[in-house]
mmCIF file of N, CA and C in Angstrom:
data_model
loop_
_atom_site.group_PDB
_atom_site.id
_atom_site.type_symbol
_atom_site.label_atom_id
_atom_site.label_comp_id
_atom_site.label_asym_id
_atom_site.label_seq_id
_atom_site.Cartn_x
_atom_site.Cartn_y
_atom_site.Cartn_z
ATOM 1 N N MET F 1 5.855 -12.084 11.527
ATOM 2 C CA MET F 1 6.574 -10.849 11.787
ATOM 3 C C MET F 1 8.014 -11.137 12.213
ATOM 4 N N GLU F 2 8.188 -12.194 13.019
ATOM 5 C CA GLU F 2 9.524 -12.543 13.495
ATOM 6 C C GLU F 2 10.443 -12.886 12.323
ATOM 7 N N GLU F 3 9.885 -13.550 11.303
ATOM 8 C CA GLU F 3 10.680 -13.906 10.129
ATOM 9 C C GLU F 3 11.188 -12.661 9.407
ATOM 10 N N LYS F 4 10.367 -11.664 9.302
ATOM 11 C CA LYS F 4 10.757 -10.419 8.640
ATOM 12 C C LYS F 4 11.901 -9.751 9.393
ATOM 13 N N LYS F 5 11.850 -9.844 10.715
ATOM 14 C CA LYS F 5 12.905 -9.243 11.521
ATOM 15 C C LYS F 5 14.241 -9.895 11.226
ATOM 16 N N TRP F 6 14.249 -11.208 11.088
ATOM 17 C CA TRP F 6 15.513 -11.909 10.842
ATOM 18 C C TRP F 6 16.074 -11.580 9.468
ATOM 19 N N VAL F 7 15.227 -11.481 8.471
ATOM 20 C CA VAL F 7 15.710 -11.136 7.134
ATOM 21 C C VAL F 7 16.347 -9.753 7.156
ATOM 22 N N ALA F 8 15.692 -8.815 7.788
ATOM 23 C CA ALA F 8 16.227 -7.460 7.848
ATOM 24 C C ALA F 8 17.516 -7.425 8.646
ATOM 25 N N LEU F 9 17.578 -8.192 9.695
ATOM 26 C CA LEU F 9 18.771 -8.255 10.517
ATOM 27 C C LEU F 9 19.957 -8.747 9.693
ATOM 28 N N GLN F 10 19.720 -9.755 8.924
ATOM 29 C CA GLN F 10 20.774 -10.291 8.069
ATOM 30 C C GLN F 10 21.204 -9.269 7.024
ATOM 31 N N LEU F 11 20.240 -8.605 6.480
ATOM 32 C CA LEU F 11 20.546 -7.586 5.480
ATOM 33 C C LEU F 11 21.477 -6.535 6.043
ATOM 34 N N MET F 12 21.227 -6.114 7.244
ATOM 35 C CA MET F 12 22.037 -5.057 7.816
ATOM 36 C C MET F 12 23.452 -5.522 8.116
ATOM 37 N N VAL F 13 23.629 -6.791 8.449
ATOM 38 C CA VAL F 13 24.987 -7.322 8.609
ATOM 39 C C VAL F 13 25.711 -7.208 7.278
ATOM 40 N N VAL F 14 25.010 -7.576 6.230
ATOM 41 C CA VAL F 14 25.601 -7.503 4.903
ATOM 42 C C VAL F 14 25.936 -6.061 4.540
ATOM 43 N N VAL F 15 25.037 -5.153 4.857
ATOM 44 C CA VAL F 15 25.264 -3.736 4.557
ATOM 45 C C VAL F 15 26.519 -3.232 5.245
ATOM 46 N N MET F 16 26.630 -3.508 6.521
ATOM 47 C CA MET F 16 27.781 -3.004 7.259
ATOM 48 C C MET F 16 29.076 -3.703 6.857
ATOM 49 N N MET F 17 29.022 -5.008 6.632
ATOM 50 C CA MET F 17 30.221 -5.711 6.189
ATOM 51 C C MET F 17 30.646 -5.167 4.833
ATOM 52 N N GLY F 18 29.661 -4.955 3.987
ATOM 53 C CA GLY F 18 29.965 -4.415 2.676
ATOM 54 C C GLY F 18 30.563 -3.031 2.748
ATOM 55 N N SER F 19 30.051 -2.195 3.631
ATOM 56 C CA SER F 19 30.585 -0.841 3.733
ATOM 57 C C SER F 19 32.010 -0.856 4.273
ATOM 58 N N MET F 20 32.304 -1.802 5.155
ATOM 59 C CA MET F 20 33.669 -1.905 5.666
ATOM 60 C C MET F 20 34.618 -2.391 4.563
ATOM 61 N N LEU F 21 34.161 -3.326 3.764
ATOM 62 C CA LEU F 21 34.993 -3.854 2.692
ATOM 63 C C LEU F 21 35.179 -2.864 1.552
ATOM 64 N N MET F 22 34.219 -1.980 1.370
ATOM 65 C CA MET F 22 34.248 -1.045 0.255
ATOM 66 C C MET F 22 35.396 -0.058 0.331
ATOM 67 N N LYS F 23 35.966 0.086 1.488
ATOM 68 C CA LYS F 23 37.055 1.041 1.623
ATOM 69 C C LYS F 23 38.224 0.688 0.717
ATOM 70 N N GLY F 24 38.434 -0.606 0.479
ATOM 71 C CA GLY F 24 39.566 -1.008 -0.339
ATOM 72 C C GLY F 24 39.174 -1.752 -1.594
ATOM 73 N N THR F 25 37.880 -1.961 -1.815
ATOM 74 C CA THR F 25 37.426 -2.756 -2.939
ATOM 75 C C THR F 25 36.290 -2.047 -3.650
ATOM 76 N N LYS F 26 36.251 -2.188 -4.961
ATOM 77 C CA LYS F 26 35.161 -1.605 -5.737
ATOM 78 C C LYS F 26 34.262 -2.723 -6.252
ATOM 79 N N GLY F 27 33.027 -2.412 -6.485
ATOM 80 C CA GLY F 27 32.109 -3.342 -7.111
ATOM 81 C C GLY F 27 31.681 -4.509 -6.244
ATOM 82 N N ILE F 28 31.476 -4.296 -4.970
ATOM 83 C CA ILE F 28 31.051 -5.363 -4.075
ATOM 84 C C ILE F 28 29.593 -5.717 -4.357
ATOM 85 N N SER F 29 29.310 -6.997 -4.306
ATOM 86 C CA SER F 29 27.949 -7.487 -4.435
ATOM 87 C C SER F 29 27.772 -8.610 -3.426
ATOM 88 N N LEU F 30 26.807 -8.459 -2.531
ATOM 89 C CA LEU F 30 26.523 -9.462 -1.519
ATOM 90 C C LEU F 30 25.061 -9.855 -1.598
ATOM 91 N N CYS F 31 24.803 -11.129 -1.683
ATOM 92 C CA CYS F 31 23.426 -11.635 -1.729
ATOM 93 C C CYS F 31 22.624 -10.917 -2.819
ATOM 94 N N ASN F 32 23.240 -10.700 -3.940
ATOM 95 C CA ASN F 32 22.640 -10.020 -5.097
ATOM 96 C C ASN F 32 22.294 -8.555 -4.845
ATOM 97 N N MET F 33 22.951 -7.955 -3.865
ATOM 98 C CA MET F 33 22.800 -6.515 -3.642
ATOM 99 C C MET F 33 24.104 -5.836 -4.039
ATOM 100 N N SER F 34 23.987 -4.824 -4.850
ATOM 101 C CA SER F 34 25.162 -4.076 -5.279
ATOM 102 C C SER F 34 25.667 -3.181 -4.165
ATOM 103 N N GLU F 35 26.844 -2.651 -4.360
ATOM 104 C CA GLU F 35 27.418 -1.685 -3.410
ATOM 105 C C GLU F 35 26.468 -0.512 -3.213
ATOM 106 N N ASP F 36 25.900 -0.015 -4.293
ATOM 107 C CA ASP F 36 24.964 1.111 -4.199
ATOM 108 C C ASP F 36 23.725 0.742 -3.384
ATOM 109 N N GLY F 37 23.219 -0.473 -3.575
ATOM 110 C CA GLY F 37 22.054 -0.925 -2.822
ATOM 111 C C GLY F 37 22.350 -1.052 -1.339
ATOM 112 N N LEU F 38 23.516 -1.603 -1.024
ATOM 113 C CA LEU F 38 23.918 -1.736 0.375
ATOM 114 C C LEU F 38 24.003 -0.373 1.047
ATOM 115 N N MET F 39 24.640 0.550 0.369
ATOM 116 C CA MET F 39 24.804 1.884 0.949
ATOM 117 C C MET F 39 23.472 2.640 1.030
ATOM 118 N N ALA F 40 22.557 2.343 0.116
ATOM 119 C CA ALA F 40 21.248 3.004 0.146
ATOM 120 C C ALA F 40 20.453 2.634 1.394
ATOM 121 N N CYS F 41 20.694 1.429 1.932
ATOM 122 C CA CYS F 41 19.955 0.982 3.116
ATOM 123 C C CYS F 41 20.607 1.404 4.431
ATOM 124 N N LYS F 42 21.857 1.750 4.395
ATOM 125 C CA LYS F 42 22.584 2.054 5.626
ATOM 126 C C LYS F 42 21.926 3.142 6.481
ATOM 127 N N PRO F 43 21.464 4.257 5.933
ATOM 128 C CA PRO F 43 20.861 5.301 6.779
ATOM 129 C C PRO F 43 19.581 4.857 7.495
ATOM 130 N N SER F 44 18.967 3.797 7.032
ATOM 131 C CA SER F 44 17.719 3.327 7.629
ATOM 132 C C SER F 44 17.917 2.462 8.862
ATOM 133 N N VAL F 45 19.149 2.068 9.140
ATOM 134 C CA VAL F 45 19.408 1.164 10.260
ATOM 135 C C VAL F 45 20.415 1.726 11.249
ATOM 136 N N THR F 46 20.719 3.000 11.100
ATOM 137 C CA THR F 46 21.723 3.633 11.931
ATOM 138 C C THR F 46 21.073 4.700 12.814
ATOM 139 N N LYS F 47 21.314 4.589 14.106
ATOM 140 C CA LYS F 47 20.835 5.614 15.043
ATOM 141 C C LYS F 47 21.849 6.746 15.089
ATOM 142 N N PRO F 48 21.545 7.922 15.495
ATOM 143 C CA PRO F 48 20.365 8.296 16.262
ATOM 144 C C PRO F 48 19.205 8.787 15.407
ATOM 145 N N ASN F 49 19.411 9.025 14.144
ATOM 146 C CA ASN F 49 18.353 9.586 13.308
ATOM 147 C C ASN F 49 18.117 8.751 12.053
ATOM 148 N N PRO F 50 17.581 7.544 12.212
ATOM 149 C CA PRO F 50 17.337 6.716 11.031
ATOM 150 C C PRO F 50 16.241 7.319 10.158
ATOM 151 N N VAL F 51 16.318 7.015 8.900
ATOM 152 C CA VAL F 51 15.313 7.492 7.954
ATOM 153 C C VAL F 51 14.554 6.296 7.396
ATOM 154 N N ASP F 52 13.384 6.552 6.829
ATOM 155 C CA ASP F 52 12.660 5.483 6.148
ATOM 156 C C ASP F 52 13.509 5.000 4.981
ATOM 157 N N PRO F 53 13.385 3.710 4.635
ATOM 158 C CA PRO F 53 14.181 3.225 3.505
ATOM 159 C C PRO F 53 13.813 3.969 2.224
ATOM 160 N N SER F 54 14.824 4.300 1.486
ATOM 161 C CA SER F 54 14.629 5.009 0.223
ATOM 162 C C SER F 54 14.118 4.037 -0.842
ATOM 163 N N PRO F 55 13.593 4.572 -1.927
ATOM 164 C CA PRO F 55 13.204 3.694 -3.032
ATOM 165 C C PRO F 55 14.393 2.853 -3.514
ATOM 166 N N GLU F 56 15.591 3.433 -3.481
ATOM 167 C CA GLU F 56 16.783 2.692 -3.900
ATOM 168 C C GLU F 56 17.056 1.518 -2.960
ATOM 169 N N CYS F 57 16.881 1.728 -1.665
ATOM 170 C CA CYS F 57 17.065 0.651 -0.695
ATOM 171 C C CYS F 57 16.040 -0.454 -0.928
ATOM 172 N N CYS F 58 14.779 -0.093 -1.037
ATOM 173 C CA CYS F 58 13.738 -1.096 -1.267
ATOM 174 C C CYS F 58 13.939 -1.815 -2.592
ATOM 175 N N ASN F 59 14.388 -1.095 -3.579
ATOM 176 C CA ASN F 59 14.673 -1.713 -4.872
ATOM 177 C C ASN F 59 15.783 -2.749 -4.729
ATOM 178 N N ALA F 60 16.816 -2.403 -3.977
ATOM 179 C CA ALA F 60 17.925 -3.329 -3.740
ATOM 180 C C ALA F 60 17.445 -4.549 -2.966
ATOM 181 N N LEU F 61 16.593 -4.345 -1.974
ATOM 182 C CA LEU F 61 16.048 -5.467 -1.207
ATOM 183 C C LEU F 61 15.178 -6.363 -2.082
ATOM 184 N N THR F 62 14.432 -5.755 -2.984
ATOM 185 C CA THR F 62 13.572 -6.518 -3.873
ATOM 186 C C THR F 62 14.386 -7.473 -4.735
ATOM 187 N N GLY F 63 15.547 -7.035 -5.177
ATOM 188 C CA GLY F 63 16.391 -7.869 -6.013
ATOM 189 C C GLY F 63 17.353 -8.754 -5.250
ATOM 190 N N ALA F 64 17.365 -8.634 -3.925
ATOM 191 C CA ALA F 64 18.319 -9.389 -3.108
ATOM 192 C C ALA F 64 17.881 -10.837 -2.931
ATOM 193 N N ASP F 65 18.854 -11.683 -2.668
ATOM 194 C CA ASP F 65 18.599 -13.076 -2.320
ATOM 195 C C ASP F 65 18.298 -13.100 -0.824
ATOM 196 N N LEU F 66 17.026 -13.101 -0.483
ATOM 197 C CA LEU F 66 16.629 -13.011 0.913
ATOM 198 C C LEU F 66 17.046 -14.245 1.717
ATOM 199 N N LYS F 67 17.142 -15.402 1.075
ATOM 200 C CA LYS F 67 17.636 -16.594 1.774
ATOM 201 C C LYS F 67 19.099 -16.415 2.148
ATOM 202 N N CYS F 68 19.862 -15.817 1.259
ATOM 203 C CA CYS F 68 21.266 -15.519 1.541
ATOM 204 C C CYS F 68 21.355 -14.550 2.712
ATOM 205 N N LEU F 69 20.569 -13.495 2.666
ATOM 206 C CA LEU F 69 20.569 -12.518 3.753
ATOM 207 C C LEU F 69 20.145 -13.164 5.066
ATOM 208 N N CYS F 70 19.242 -14.120 4.982
ATOM 209 C CA CYS F 70 18.760 -14.811 6.169
ATOM 210 C C CYS F 70 19.889 -15.564 6.872
ATOM 211 N N SER F 71 20.895 -15.947 6.151
ATOM 212 C CA SER F 71 21.996 -16.697 6.755
ATOM 213 C C SER F 71 22.778 -15.850 7.764
ATOM 214 N N TYR F 72 22.546 -14.564 7.789
ATOM 215 C CA TYR F 72 23.217 -13.672 8.731
ATOM 216 C C TYR F 72 22.394 -13.382 9.988
ATOM 217 N N LYS F 73 21.257 -14.047 10.142
ATOM 218 C CA LYS F 73 20.331 -13.688 11.214
ATOM 219 C C LYS F 73 20.881 -13.864 12.622
ATOM 220 N N ASN F 74 21.785 -14.761 12.829
ATOM 221 C CA ASN F 74 22.321 -14.978 14.178
ATOM 222 C C ASN F 74 23.666 -14.300 14.397
ATOM 223 N N SER F 75 24.029 -13.435 13.510
ATOM 224 C CA SER F 75 25.308 -12.750 13.630
ATOM 225 C C SER F 75 25.301 -11.816 14.842
ATOM 226 N N SER F 76 26.389 -11.848 15.563
ATOM 227 C CA SER F 76 26.518 -10.954 16.717
ATOM 228 C C SER F 76 27.157 -9.627 16.324
ATOM 229 N N GLU F 77 27.368 -9.442 15.053
ATOM 230 C CA GLU F 77 28.088 -8.276 14.575
ATOM 231 C C GLU F 77 27.240 -7.029 14.376
ATOM 232 N N LEU F 78 25.936 -7.169 14.319
ATOM 233 C CA LEU F 78 25.104 -5.994 14.058
ATOM 234 C C LEU F 78 25.378 -4.846 15.025
ATOM 235 N N PRO F 79 25.252 -5.063 16.314
ATOM 236 C CA PRO F 79 25.512 -3.944 17.230
ATOM 237 C C PRO F 79 26.955 -3.449 17.148
ATOM 238 N N LEU F 80 27.878 -4.346 16.909
ATOM 239 C CA LEU F 80 29.282 -3.949 16.797
ATOM 240 C C LEU F 80 29.516 -3.046 15.593
ATOM 241 N N LEU F 81 28.664 -3.198 14.587
ATOM 242 C CA LEU F 81 28.800 -2.406 13.367
ATOM 243 C C LEU F 81 27.907 -1.176 13.361
ATOM 244 N N GLY F 82 27.283 -0.892 14.497
ATOM 245 C CA GLY F 82 26.443 0.297 14.587
ATOM 246 C C GLY F 82 25.053 0.107 14.026
ATOM 247 N N ILE F 83 24.644 -1.128 13.809
ATOM 248 C CA ILE F 83 23.323 -1.407 13.255
ATOM 249 C C ILE F 83 22.359 -1.689 14.401
ATOM 250 N N ASP F 84 21.241 -1.010 14.399
ATOM 251 C CA ASP F 84 20.211 -1.252 15.388
ATOM 252 C C ASP F 84 19.341 -2.412 14.891
ATOM 253 N N PRO F 85 19.319 -3.533 15.627
ATOM 254 C CA PRO F 85 18.556 -4.699 15.177
ATOM 255 C C PRO F 85 17.068 -4.424 14.966
ATOM 256 N N THR F 86 16.477 -3.572 15.771
ATOM 257 C CA THR F 86 15.060 -3.247 15.606
ATOM 258 C C THR F 86 14.830 -2.507 14.298
ATOM 259 N N LEU F 87 15.698 -1.574 14.008
ATOM 260 C CA LEU F 87 15.576 -0.840 12.742
ATOM 261 C C LEU F 87 15.796 -1.776 11.559
ATOM 262 N N ALA F 88 16.780 -2.647 11.682
ATOM 263 C CA ALA F 88 17.062 -3.596 10.605
ATOM 264 C C ALA F 88 15.874 -4.517 10.370
ATOM 265 N N ALA F 89 15.253 -4.958 11.451
ATOM 266 C CA ALA F 89 14.128 -5.870 11.334
ATOM 267 C C ALA F 89 12.918 -5.235 10.660
ATOM 268 N N SER F 90 12.847 -3.923 10.668
ATOM 269 C CA SER F 90 11.691 -3.243 10.093
ATOM 270 C C SER F 90 11.790 -3.014 8.586
ATOM 271 N N LEU F 91 12.953 -3.194 8.015
ATOM 272 C CA LEU F 91 13.118 -2.874 6.595
ATOM 273 C C LEU F 91 12.217 -3.668 5.652
ATOM 274 N N PRO F 92 12.155 -4.990 5.742
ATOM 275 C CA PRO F 92 11.297 -5.699 4.788
ATOM 276 C C PRO F 92 9.850 -5.213 4.814
ATOM 277 N N ALA F 93 9.298 -5.046 5.998
ATOM 278 C CA ALA F 93 7.908 -4.585 6.090
ATOM 279 C C ALA F 93 7.755 -3.193 5.478
ATOM 280 N N LYS F 94 8.713 -2.334 5.736
ATOM 281 C CA LYS F 94 8.647 -0.977 5.184
ATOM 282 C C LYS F 94 8.760 -0.970 3.666
ATOM 283 N N CYS F 95 9.381 -2.031 3.129
ATOM 284 C CA CYS F 95 9.526 -2.159 1.677
ATOM 285 C C CYS F 95 8.500 -3.106 1.076
ATOM 286 N N ASN F 96 7.522 -3.533 1.886
ATOM 287 C CA ASN F 96 6.457 -4.433 1.440
ATOM 288 C C ASN F 96 6.988 -5.748 0.870
ATOM 289 N N LEU F 97 7.973 -6.334 1.566
ATOM 290 C CA LEU F 97 8.564 -7.603 1.146
ATOM 291 C C LEU F 97 8.155 -8.722 2.106
ATOM 292 N N THR F 98 8.132 -9.925 1.583
ATOM 293 C CA THR F 98 7.847 -11.111 2.378
ATOM 294 C C THR F 98 9.120 -11.931 2.496
ATOM 295 N N PRO F 99 9.549 -12.223 3.719
ATOM 296 C CA PRO F 99 10.778 -13.003 3.900
ATOM 297 C C PRO F 99 10.568 -14.474 3.532
ATOM 298 N N PRO F 100 11.648 -15.201 3.282
ATOM 299 C CA PRO F 100 11.517 -16.627 2.992
ATOM 300 C C PRO F 100 11.064 -17.396 4.236
ATOM 301 N N ASP F 101 10.509 -18.577 4.022
ATOM 302 C CA ASP F 101 10.101 -19.424 5.141
ATOM 303 C C ASP F 101 11.312 -19.809 5.984
ATOM 304 N N ASN F 102 11.069 -20.046 7.242
ATOM 305 C CA ASN F 102 12.108 -20.491 8.193
ATOM 306 C C ASN F 102 13.264 -19.536 8.315
ATOM 307 N N CYS F 103 12.993 -18.271 8.194
ATOM 308 C CA CYS F 103 14.065 -17.296 8.310
ATOM 309 C C CYS F 103 13.855 -16.437 9.533
#
């Protein structure tokens, strides 16, 4: 379970970094997630009223490089970017995904 939390945590760093970069750039892709995929997951990790991940979010996670996303697990930026780490950690399980080993 702890591994799933780290993968989701990394994903949310990518989502928020991507959303910040999107203001001036088009066609962002991070860890094999498109701009649309990143934005599809954003409502699921933002308080005060997070929603369950959409099919588009889970689809984006399914195609994502989870090892790449795992590289963001120790980032201190999640709370600074408005991402709730607990919500982020729940995404893989909610999308029925298995995180990579040692993540």
